[in-house]
Short mmCIF file of C-alpha atoms in Angstrom, two decimals:
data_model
loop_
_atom_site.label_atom_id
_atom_site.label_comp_id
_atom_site.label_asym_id
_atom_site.label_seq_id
_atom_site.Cartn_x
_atom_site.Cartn_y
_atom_site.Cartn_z
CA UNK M 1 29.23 74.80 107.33
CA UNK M 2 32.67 74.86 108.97
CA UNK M 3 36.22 76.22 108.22
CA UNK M 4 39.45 75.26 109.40
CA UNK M 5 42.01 77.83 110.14
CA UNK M 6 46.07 77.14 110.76
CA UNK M 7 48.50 79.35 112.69
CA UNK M 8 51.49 79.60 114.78
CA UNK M 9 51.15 81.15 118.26
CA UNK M 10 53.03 84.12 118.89
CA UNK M 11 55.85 84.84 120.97
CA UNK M 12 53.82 87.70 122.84
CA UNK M 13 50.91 85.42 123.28
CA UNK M 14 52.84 83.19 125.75
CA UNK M 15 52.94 83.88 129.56
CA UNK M 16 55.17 83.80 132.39
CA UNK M 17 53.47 79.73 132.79
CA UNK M 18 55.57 79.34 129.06
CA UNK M 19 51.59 78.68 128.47
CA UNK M 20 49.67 80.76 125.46
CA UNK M 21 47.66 82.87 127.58
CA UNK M 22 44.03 82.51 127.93
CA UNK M 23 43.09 85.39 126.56
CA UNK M 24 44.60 84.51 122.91
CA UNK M 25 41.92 81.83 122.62
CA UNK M 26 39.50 84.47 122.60
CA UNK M 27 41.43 86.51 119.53
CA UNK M 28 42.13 83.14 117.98
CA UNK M 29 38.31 82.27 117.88
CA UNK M 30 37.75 85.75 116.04
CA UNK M 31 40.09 85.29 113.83
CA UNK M 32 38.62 81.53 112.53
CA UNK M 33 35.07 83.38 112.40
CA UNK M 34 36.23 85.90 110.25
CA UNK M 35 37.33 83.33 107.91
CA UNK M 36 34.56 81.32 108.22
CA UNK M 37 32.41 84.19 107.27
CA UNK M 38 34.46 84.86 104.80
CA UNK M 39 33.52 80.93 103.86
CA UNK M 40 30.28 81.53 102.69
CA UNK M 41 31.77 84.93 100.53
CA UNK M 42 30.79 87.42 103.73
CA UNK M 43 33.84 89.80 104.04
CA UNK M 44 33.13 91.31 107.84
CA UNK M 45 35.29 93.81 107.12
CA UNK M 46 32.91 94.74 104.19
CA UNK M 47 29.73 93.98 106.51
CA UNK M 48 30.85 96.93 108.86
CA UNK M 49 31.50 99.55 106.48
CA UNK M 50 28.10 98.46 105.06
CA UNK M 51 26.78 99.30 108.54
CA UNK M 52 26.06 95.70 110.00
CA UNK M 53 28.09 94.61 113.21
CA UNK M 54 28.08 91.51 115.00
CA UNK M 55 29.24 92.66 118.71
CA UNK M 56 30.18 89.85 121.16
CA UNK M 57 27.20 88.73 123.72
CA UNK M 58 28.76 85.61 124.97
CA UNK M 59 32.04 84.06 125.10
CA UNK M 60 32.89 80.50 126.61
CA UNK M 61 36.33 78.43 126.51
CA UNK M 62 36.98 75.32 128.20
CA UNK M 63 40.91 74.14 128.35
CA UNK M 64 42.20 70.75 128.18
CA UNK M 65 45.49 70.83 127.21
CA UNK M 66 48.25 74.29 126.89
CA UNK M 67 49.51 75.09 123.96
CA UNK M 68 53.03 76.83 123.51
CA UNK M 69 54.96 79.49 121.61
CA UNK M 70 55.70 78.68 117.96
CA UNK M 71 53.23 75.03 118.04
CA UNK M 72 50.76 75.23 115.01
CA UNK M 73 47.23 74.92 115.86
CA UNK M 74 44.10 74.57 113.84
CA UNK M 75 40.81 76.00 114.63
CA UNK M 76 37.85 74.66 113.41
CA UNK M 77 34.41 77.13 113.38
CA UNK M 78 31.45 75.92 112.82
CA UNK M 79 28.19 78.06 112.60
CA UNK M 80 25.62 76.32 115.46
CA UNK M 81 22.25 78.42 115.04
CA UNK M 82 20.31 81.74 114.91
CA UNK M 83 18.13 82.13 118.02
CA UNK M 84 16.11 84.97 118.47
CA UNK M 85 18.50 87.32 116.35
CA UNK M 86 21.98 85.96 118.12
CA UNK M 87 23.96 83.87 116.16
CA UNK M 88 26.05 81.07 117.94
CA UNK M 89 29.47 80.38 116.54
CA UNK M 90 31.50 77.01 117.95
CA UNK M 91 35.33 76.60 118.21
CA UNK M 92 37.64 73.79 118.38
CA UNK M 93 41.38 74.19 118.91
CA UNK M 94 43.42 71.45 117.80
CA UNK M 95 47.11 70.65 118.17
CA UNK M 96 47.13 68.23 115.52
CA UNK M 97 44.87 65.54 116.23
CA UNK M 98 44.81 66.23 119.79
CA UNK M 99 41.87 68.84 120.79
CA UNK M 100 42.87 71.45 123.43
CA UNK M 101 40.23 74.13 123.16
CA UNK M 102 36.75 74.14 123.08
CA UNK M 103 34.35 77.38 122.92
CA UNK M 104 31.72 79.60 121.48
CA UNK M 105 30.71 82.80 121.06
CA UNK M 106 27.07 84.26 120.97
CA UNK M 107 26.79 87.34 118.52
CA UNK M 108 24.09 89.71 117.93
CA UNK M 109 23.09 91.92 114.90
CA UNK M 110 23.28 95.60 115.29
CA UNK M 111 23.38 98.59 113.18
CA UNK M 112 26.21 101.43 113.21
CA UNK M 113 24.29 103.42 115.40
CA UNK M 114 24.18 100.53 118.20
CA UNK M 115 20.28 99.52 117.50
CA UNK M 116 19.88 95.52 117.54
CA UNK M 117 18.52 94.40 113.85
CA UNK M 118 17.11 91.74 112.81
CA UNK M 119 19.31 88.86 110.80
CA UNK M 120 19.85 90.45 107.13
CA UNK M 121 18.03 88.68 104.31
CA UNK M 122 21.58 88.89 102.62
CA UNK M 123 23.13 87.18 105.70
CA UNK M 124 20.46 84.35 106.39
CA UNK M 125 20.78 83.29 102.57
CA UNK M 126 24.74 82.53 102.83
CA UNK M 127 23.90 81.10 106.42
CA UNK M 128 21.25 78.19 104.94
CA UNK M 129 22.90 77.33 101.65
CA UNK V 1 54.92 119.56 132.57
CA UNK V 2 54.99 116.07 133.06
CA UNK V 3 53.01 113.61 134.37
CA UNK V 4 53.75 109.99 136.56
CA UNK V 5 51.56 106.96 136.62
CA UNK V 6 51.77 103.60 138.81
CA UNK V 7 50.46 100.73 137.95
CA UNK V 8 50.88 96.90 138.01
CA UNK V 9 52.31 94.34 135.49
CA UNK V 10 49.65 92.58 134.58
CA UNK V 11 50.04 88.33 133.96
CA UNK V 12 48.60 88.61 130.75
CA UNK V 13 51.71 91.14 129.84
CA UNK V 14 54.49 88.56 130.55
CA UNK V 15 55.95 85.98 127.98
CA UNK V 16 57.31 82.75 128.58
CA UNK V 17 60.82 84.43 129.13
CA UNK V 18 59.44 85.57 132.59
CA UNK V 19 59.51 89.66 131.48
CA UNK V 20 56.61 91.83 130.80
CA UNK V 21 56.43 91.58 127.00
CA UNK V 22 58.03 94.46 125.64
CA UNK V 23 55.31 95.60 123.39
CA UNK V 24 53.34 96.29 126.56
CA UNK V 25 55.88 99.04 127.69
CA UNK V 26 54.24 100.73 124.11
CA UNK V 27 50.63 99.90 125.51
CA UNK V 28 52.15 101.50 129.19
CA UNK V 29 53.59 104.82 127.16
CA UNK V 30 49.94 105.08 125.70
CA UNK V 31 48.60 105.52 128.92
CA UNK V 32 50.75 107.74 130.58
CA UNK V 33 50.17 109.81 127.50
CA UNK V 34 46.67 109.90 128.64
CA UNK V 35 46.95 110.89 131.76
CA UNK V 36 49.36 113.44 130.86
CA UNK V 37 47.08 115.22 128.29
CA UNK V 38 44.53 115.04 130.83
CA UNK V 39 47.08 116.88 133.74
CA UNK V 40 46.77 119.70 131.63
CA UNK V 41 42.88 119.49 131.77
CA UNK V 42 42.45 117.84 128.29
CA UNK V 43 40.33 114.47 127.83
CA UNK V 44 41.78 112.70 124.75
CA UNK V 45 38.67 111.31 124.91
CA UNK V 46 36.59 113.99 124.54
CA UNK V 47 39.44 115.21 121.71
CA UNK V 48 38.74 112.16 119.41
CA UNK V 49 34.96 113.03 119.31
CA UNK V 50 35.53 116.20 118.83
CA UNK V 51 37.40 115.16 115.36
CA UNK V 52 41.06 115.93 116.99
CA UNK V 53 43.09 112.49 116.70
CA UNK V 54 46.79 112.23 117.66
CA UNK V 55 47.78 109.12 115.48
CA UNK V 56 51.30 107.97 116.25
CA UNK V 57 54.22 108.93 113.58
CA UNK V 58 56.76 107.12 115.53
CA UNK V 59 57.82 105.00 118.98
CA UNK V 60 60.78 104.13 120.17
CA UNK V 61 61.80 102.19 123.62
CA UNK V 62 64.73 101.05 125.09
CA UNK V 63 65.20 98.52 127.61
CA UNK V 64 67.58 98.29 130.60
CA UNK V 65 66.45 96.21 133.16
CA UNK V 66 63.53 93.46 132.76
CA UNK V 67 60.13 94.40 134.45
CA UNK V 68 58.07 91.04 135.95
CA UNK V 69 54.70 90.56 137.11
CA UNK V 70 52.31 91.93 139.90
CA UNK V 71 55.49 94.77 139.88
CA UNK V 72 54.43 98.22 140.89
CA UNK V 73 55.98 100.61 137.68
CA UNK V 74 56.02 104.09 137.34
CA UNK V 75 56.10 106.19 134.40
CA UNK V 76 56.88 109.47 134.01
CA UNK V 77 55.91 110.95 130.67
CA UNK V 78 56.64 114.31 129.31
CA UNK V 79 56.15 116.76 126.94
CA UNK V 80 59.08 117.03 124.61
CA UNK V 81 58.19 119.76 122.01
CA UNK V 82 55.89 120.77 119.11
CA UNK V 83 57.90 120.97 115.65
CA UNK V 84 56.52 121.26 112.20
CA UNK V 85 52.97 120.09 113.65
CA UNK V 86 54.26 116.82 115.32
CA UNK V 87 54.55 116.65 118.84
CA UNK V 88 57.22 114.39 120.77
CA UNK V 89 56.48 112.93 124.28
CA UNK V 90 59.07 111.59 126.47
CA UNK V 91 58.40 108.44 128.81
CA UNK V 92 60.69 106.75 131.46
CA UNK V 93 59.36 103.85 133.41
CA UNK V 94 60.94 103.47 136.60
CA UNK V 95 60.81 100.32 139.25
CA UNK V 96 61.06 102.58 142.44
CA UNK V 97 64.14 104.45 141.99
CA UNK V 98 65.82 102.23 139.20
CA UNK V 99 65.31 103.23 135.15
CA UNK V 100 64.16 100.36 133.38
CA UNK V 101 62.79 101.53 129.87
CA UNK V 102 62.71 105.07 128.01
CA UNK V 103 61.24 105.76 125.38
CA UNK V 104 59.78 108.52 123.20
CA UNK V 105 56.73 108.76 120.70
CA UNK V 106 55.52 111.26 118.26
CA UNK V 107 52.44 112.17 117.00
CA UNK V 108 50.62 114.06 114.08
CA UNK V 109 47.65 116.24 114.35
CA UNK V 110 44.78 114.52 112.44
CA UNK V 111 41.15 115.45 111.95
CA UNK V 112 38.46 112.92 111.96
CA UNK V 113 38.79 112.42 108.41
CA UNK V 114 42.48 111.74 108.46
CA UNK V 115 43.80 114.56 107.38
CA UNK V 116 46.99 116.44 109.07
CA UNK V 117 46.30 119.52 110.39
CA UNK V 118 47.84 121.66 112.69
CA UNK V 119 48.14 121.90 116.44
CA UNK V 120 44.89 123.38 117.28
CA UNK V 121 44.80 127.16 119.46
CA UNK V 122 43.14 125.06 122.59
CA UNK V 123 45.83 122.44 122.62
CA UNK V 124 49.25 125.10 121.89
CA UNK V 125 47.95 127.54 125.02
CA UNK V 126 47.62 124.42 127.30
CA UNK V 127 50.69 122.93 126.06
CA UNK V 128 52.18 126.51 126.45
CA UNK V 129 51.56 127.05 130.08
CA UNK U 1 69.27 87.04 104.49
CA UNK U 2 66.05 88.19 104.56
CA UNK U 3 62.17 87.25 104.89
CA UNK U 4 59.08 88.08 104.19
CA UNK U 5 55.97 86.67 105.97
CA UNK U 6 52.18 87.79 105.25
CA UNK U 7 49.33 88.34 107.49
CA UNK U 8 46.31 89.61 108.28
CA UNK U 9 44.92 92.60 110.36
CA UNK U 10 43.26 91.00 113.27
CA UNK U 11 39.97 92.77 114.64
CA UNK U 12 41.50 92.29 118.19
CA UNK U 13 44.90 94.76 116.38
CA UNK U 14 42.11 97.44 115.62
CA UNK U 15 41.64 100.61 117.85
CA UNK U 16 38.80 103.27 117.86
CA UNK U 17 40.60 105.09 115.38
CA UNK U 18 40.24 102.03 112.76
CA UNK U 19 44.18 101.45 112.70
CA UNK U 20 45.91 98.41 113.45
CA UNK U 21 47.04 99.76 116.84
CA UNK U 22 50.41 101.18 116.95
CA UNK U 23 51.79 98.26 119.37
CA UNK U 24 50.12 95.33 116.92
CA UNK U 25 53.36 96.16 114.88
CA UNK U 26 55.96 95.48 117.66
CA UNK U 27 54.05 92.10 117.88
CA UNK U 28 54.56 91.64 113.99
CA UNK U 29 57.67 92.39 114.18
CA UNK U 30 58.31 89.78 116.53
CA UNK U 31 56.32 86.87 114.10
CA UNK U 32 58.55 88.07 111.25
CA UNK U 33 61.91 87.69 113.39
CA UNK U 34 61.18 84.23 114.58
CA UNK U 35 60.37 83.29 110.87
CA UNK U 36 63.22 85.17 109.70
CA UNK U 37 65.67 82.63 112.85
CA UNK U 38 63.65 79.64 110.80
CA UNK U 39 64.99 80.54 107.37
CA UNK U 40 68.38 79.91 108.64
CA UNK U 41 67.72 76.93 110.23
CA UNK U 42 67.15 78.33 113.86
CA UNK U 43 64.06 77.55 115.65
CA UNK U 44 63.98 80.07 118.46
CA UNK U 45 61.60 77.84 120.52
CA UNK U 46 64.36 75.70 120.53
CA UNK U 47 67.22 78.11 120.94
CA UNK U 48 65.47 78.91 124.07
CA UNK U 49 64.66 75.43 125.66
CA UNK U 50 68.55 74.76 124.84
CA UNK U 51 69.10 78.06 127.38
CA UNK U 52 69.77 80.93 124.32
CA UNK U 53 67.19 83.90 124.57
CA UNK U 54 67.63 86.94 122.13
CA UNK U 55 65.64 89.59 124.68
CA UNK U 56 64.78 93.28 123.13
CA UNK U 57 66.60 95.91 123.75
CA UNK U 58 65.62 98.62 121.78
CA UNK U 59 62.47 98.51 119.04
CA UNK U 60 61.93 101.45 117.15
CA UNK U 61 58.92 101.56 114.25
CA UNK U 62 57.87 104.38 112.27
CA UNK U 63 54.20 104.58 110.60
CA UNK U 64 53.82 106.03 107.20
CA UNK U 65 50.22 104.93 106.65
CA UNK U 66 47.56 103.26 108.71
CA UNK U 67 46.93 99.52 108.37
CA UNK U 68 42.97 98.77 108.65
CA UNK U 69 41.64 95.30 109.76
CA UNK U 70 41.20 92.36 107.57
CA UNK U 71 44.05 93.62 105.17
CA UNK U 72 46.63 91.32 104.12
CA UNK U 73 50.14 92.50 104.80
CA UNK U 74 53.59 91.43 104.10
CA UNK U 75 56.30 92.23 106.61
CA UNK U 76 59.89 92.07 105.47
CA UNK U 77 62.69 90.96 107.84
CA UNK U 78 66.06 91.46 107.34
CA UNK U 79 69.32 91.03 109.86
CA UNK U 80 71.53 93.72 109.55
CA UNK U 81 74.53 93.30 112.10
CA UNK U 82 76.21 91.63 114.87
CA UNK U 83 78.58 94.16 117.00
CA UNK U 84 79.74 93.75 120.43
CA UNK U 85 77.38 91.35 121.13
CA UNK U 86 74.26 92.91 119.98
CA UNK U 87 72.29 91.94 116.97
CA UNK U 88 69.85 94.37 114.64
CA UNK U 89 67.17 93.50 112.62
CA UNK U 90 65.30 95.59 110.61
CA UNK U 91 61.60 95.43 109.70
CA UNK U 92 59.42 96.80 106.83
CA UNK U 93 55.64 96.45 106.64
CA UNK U 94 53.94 96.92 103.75
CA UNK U 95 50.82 96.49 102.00
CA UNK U 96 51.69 95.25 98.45
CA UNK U 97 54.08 97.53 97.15
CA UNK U 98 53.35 100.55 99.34
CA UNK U 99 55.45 100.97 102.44
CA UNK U 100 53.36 101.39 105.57
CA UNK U 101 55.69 101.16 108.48
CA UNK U 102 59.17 100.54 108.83
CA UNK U 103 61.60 99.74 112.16
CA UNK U 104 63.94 97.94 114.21
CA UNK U 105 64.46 95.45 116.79
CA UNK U 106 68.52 95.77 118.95
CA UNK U 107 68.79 92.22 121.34
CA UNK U 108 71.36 90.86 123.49
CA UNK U 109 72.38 86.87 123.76
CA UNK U 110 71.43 85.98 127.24
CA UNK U 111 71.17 82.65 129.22
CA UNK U 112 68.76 80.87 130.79
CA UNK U 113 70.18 82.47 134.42
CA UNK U 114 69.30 86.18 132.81
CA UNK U 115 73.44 86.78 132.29
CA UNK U 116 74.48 88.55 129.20
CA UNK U 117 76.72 85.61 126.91
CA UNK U 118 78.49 86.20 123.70
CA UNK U 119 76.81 85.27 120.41
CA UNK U 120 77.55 81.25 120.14
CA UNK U 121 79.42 79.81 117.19
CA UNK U 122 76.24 77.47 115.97
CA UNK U 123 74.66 81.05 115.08
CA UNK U 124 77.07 83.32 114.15
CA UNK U 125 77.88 80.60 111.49
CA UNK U 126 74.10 80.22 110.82
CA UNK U 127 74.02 84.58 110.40
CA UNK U 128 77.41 84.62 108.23
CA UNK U 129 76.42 82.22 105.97
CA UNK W 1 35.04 87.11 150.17
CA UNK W 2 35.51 89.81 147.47
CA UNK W 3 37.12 92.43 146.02
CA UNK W 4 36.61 95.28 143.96
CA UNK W 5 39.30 96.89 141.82
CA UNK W 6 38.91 100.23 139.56
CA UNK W 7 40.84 100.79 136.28
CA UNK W 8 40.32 103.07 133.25
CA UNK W 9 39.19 101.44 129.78
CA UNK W 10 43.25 101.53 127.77
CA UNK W 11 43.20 103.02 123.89
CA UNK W 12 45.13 99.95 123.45
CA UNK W 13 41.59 97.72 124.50
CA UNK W 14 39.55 99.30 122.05
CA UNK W 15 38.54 97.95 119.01
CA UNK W 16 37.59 99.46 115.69
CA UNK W 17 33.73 99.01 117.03
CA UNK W 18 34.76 101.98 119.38
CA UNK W 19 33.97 99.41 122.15
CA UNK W 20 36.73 97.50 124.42
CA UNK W 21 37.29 94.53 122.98
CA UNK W 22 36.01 91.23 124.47
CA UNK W 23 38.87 89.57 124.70
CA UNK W 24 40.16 92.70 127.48
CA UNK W 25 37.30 91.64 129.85
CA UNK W 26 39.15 88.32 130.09
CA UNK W 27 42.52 90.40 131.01
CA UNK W 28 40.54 92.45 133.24
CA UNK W 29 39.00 89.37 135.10
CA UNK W 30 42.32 88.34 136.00
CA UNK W 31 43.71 91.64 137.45
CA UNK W 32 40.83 91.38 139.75
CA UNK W 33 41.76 87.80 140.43
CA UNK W 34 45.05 88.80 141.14
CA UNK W 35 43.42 91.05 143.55
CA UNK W 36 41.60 88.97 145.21
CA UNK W 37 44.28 86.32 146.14
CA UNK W 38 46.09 89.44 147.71
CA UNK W 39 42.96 90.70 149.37
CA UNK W 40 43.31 87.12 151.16
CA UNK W 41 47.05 87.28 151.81
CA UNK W 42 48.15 85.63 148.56
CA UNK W 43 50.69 86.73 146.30
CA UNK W 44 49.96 84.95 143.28
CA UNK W 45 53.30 86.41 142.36
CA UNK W 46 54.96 84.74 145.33
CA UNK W 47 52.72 81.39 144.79
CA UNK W 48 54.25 80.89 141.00
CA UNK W 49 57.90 81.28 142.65
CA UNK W 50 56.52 78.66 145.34
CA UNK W 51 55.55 76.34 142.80
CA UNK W 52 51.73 76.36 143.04
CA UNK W 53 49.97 77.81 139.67
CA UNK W 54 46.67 78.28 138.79
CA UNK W 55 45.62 77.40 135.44
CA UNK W 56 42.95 78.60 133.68
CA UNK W 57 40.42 75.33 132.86
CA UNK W 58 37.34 77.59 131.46
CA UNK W 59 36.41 81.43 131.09
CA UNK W 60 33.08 82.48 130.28
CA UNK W 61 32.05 86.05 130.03
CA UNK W 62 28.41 87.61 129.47
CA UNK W 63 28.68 91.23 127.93
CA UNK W 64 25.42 93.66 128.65
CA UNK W 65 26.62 96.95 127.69
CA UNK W 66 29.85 98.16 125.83
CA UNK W 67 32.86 99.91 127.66
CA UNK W 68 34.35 102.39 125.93
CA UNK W 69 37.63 104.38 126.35
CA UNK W 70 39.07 105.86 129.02
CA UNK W 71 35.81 105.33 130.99
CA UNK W 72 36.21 104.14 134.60
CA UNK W 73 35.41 100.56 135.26
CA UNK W 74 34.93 98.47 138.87
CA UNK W 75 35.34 94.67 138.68
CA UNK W 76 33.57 92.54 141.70
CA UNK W 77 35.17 89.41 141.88
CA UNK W 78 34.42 87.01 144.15
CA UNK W 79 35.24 83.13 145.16
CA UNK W 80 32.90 80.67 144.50
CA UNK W 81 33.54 77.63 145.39
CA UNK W 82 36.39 74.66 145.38
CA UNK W 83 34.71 71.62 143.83
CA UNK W 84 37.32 68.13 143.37
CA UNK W 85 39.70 70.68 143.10
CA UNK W 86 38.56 72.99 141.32
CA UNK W 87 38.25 76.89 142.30
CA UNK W 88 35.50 78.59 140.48
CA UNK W 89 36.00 83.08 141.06
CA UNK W 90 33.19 85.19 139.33
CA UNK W 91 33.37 88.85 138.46
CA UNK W 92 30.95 91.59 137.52
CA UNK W 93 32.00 94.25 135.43
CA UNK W 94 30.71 97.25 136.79
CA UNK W 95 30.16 101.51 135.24
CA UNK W 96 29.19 103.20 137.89
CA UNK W 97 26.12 101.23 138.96
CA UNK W 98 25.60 99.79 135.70
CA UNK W 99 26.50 95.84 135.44
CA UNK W 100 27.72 95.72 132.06
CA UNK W 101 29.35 92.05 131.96
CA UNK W 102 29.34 88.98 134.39
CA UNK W 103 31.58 86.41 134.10
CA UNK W 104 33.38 83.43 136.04
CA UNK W 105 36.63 81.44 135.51
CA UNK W 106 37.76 77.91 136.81
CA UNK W 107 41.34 76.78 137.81
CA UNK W 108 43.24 73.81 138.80
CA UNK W 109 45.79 73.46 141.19
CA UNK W 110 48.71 72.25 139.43
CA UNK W 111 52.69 72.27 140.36
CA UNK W 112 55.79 74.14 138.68
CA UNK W 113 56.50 70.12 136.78
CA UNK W 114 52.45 71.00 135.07
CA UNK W 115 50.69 68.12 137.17
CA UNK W 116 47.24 68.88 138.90
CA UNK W 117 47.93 68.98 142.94
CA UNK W 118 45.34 68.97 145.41
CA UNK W 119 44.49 72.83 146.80
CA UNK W 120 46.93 72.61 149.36
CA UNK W 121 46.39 73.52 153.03
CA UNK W 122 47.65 77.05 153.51
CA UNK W 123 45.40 78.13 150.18
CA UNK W 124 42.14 76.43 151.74
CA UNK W 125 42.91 78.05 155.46
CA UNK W 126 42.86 81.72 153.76
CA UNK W 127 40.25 80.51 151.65
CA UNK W 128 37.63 79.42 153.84
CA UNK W 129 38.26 81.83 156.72
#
């Protein structure tokens, strides 16, 4: 259960190093785990309104190679597991065929009102199939 | 009734052209705004949960002099004037005693259920003083 | 000579107001610009390792309506003049047909060194065309 | 060897979750690096200009509690250690006297031409004293 996202890095995401800045990994990895939820038909944007949030826990990136304004990169997510209610999301950034990111991000399950919930039914059926 | 903030250009706010990113001068204005509401003993904070918002109608920034990081900025925001329920604030972001940006925003008076509504009686008699 | 490029809200754009925050735009802008420098040929990546930047100016955006996250949006770029040295390019957001923001961008030709240059031939022939 | 640096939560940094977004820790981390070099006699300012830059090879951040807006927030960050050339700084995230994310981040040395370089002398003399 993986998905593959394409984009261009932004202008603003670049830093004085002519480097895309660290910190754009981190947005970059959201975006490819909204799409991979939306993958297996789970809108996130519809999750929250239905009251079910996934707030970050953990968040890890290890970089091999820069990458630089206007280059299109791929990101490939990849649902790991669900521990204990947190659910662990892998990333790999690719230039082509050459990786230059790799990370995750740990997520819990909470309700609008901040309380930690247990995995959804609705959520751990999309997650097996 | 105006208000001046320092502050540092952070790394993550340059681009690969050396400058602080320009969009950041519009994250910069937000804060001065801030701290200008709250020079006249009002927590925007404490306004949004209260159901006040201040939603932005308009910015505008112009640029005369690159800004580069680890500088020490100042702006100096002010408040323009109240007309037909929007309210204009003024902003100038100095490097020492050189100009290097000004800019202006305006905002509309929204309730929590994003509406327009007008200037509340708390926010015209501390805006009035 | 104009372009249109489409997009999505990122989570990262949102603010605790549920908007795409006001300075996300600026950034759009931006994305649509470079994409609107491709359609005629000009890769601004390049134009800058050759030594040509195009740094801002002015930018000016006005919001009609909010922008939420996850929403797919179209931005339409469009150059509108060259005079004494200065080029203009106006923006418009929208979200299918409705209009949601709309703005500009002013920027000088500058070289590598940081010196103000005229526009060069290889784009003024690229913008007349 | 550390430092502590104390900044208000931006509107800008908040995410549609009401919280700060994740990916502003990272930012955050990195002002307090900043700090730190100086807090040691460094400029990292001055250091890019010299030719010695300090690329980011991995961030990891652990988030406890959310920050929200406009609270005030104290970052702890603190060197590590310089392993084969590698300088691991970790930070603590601090409201009040609540921890409410730890975190670290690993550089290389590497020159203005993007090679790895050895930590040179005058960087392990303010280090180690």
């Amino acid at each position: 259960m993986e998905c593959t996202i394409e984009f261009r890095v932004r202008y603003a995401e670049t830093d004085q190093m002519k480097f895309a800045h660290h910190a754009a990994y981190i947005v970059w990895f959201e975006m490819a785990r909204i799409e991979l939820l939306r993958k297996i038909d789970l809108s996130y944007a519809q999750m929250e309104r239905d009251g079910l949030l996934l707030p970050v826990l953990e968040v890890n990136a290890r970089f091999y190679k820069p990458a630089f304004f206007d280059e299109l990169l791929q990101i490939r997510a990849r649902f790991n597991e669900i521990v204990k209610a947190r659910l662990r999301i892998d990333y790999q950034v690719y230039r082509d065929e050459q990786r230059i990111c790799e990370g995750y991000s740990v997520h819990a399950f909470m309700n609008c009102g901040g309380r930690p919930v247990r995995p959804p039914q609705f959520f751990l059926e999309k997650f097996r199939k």
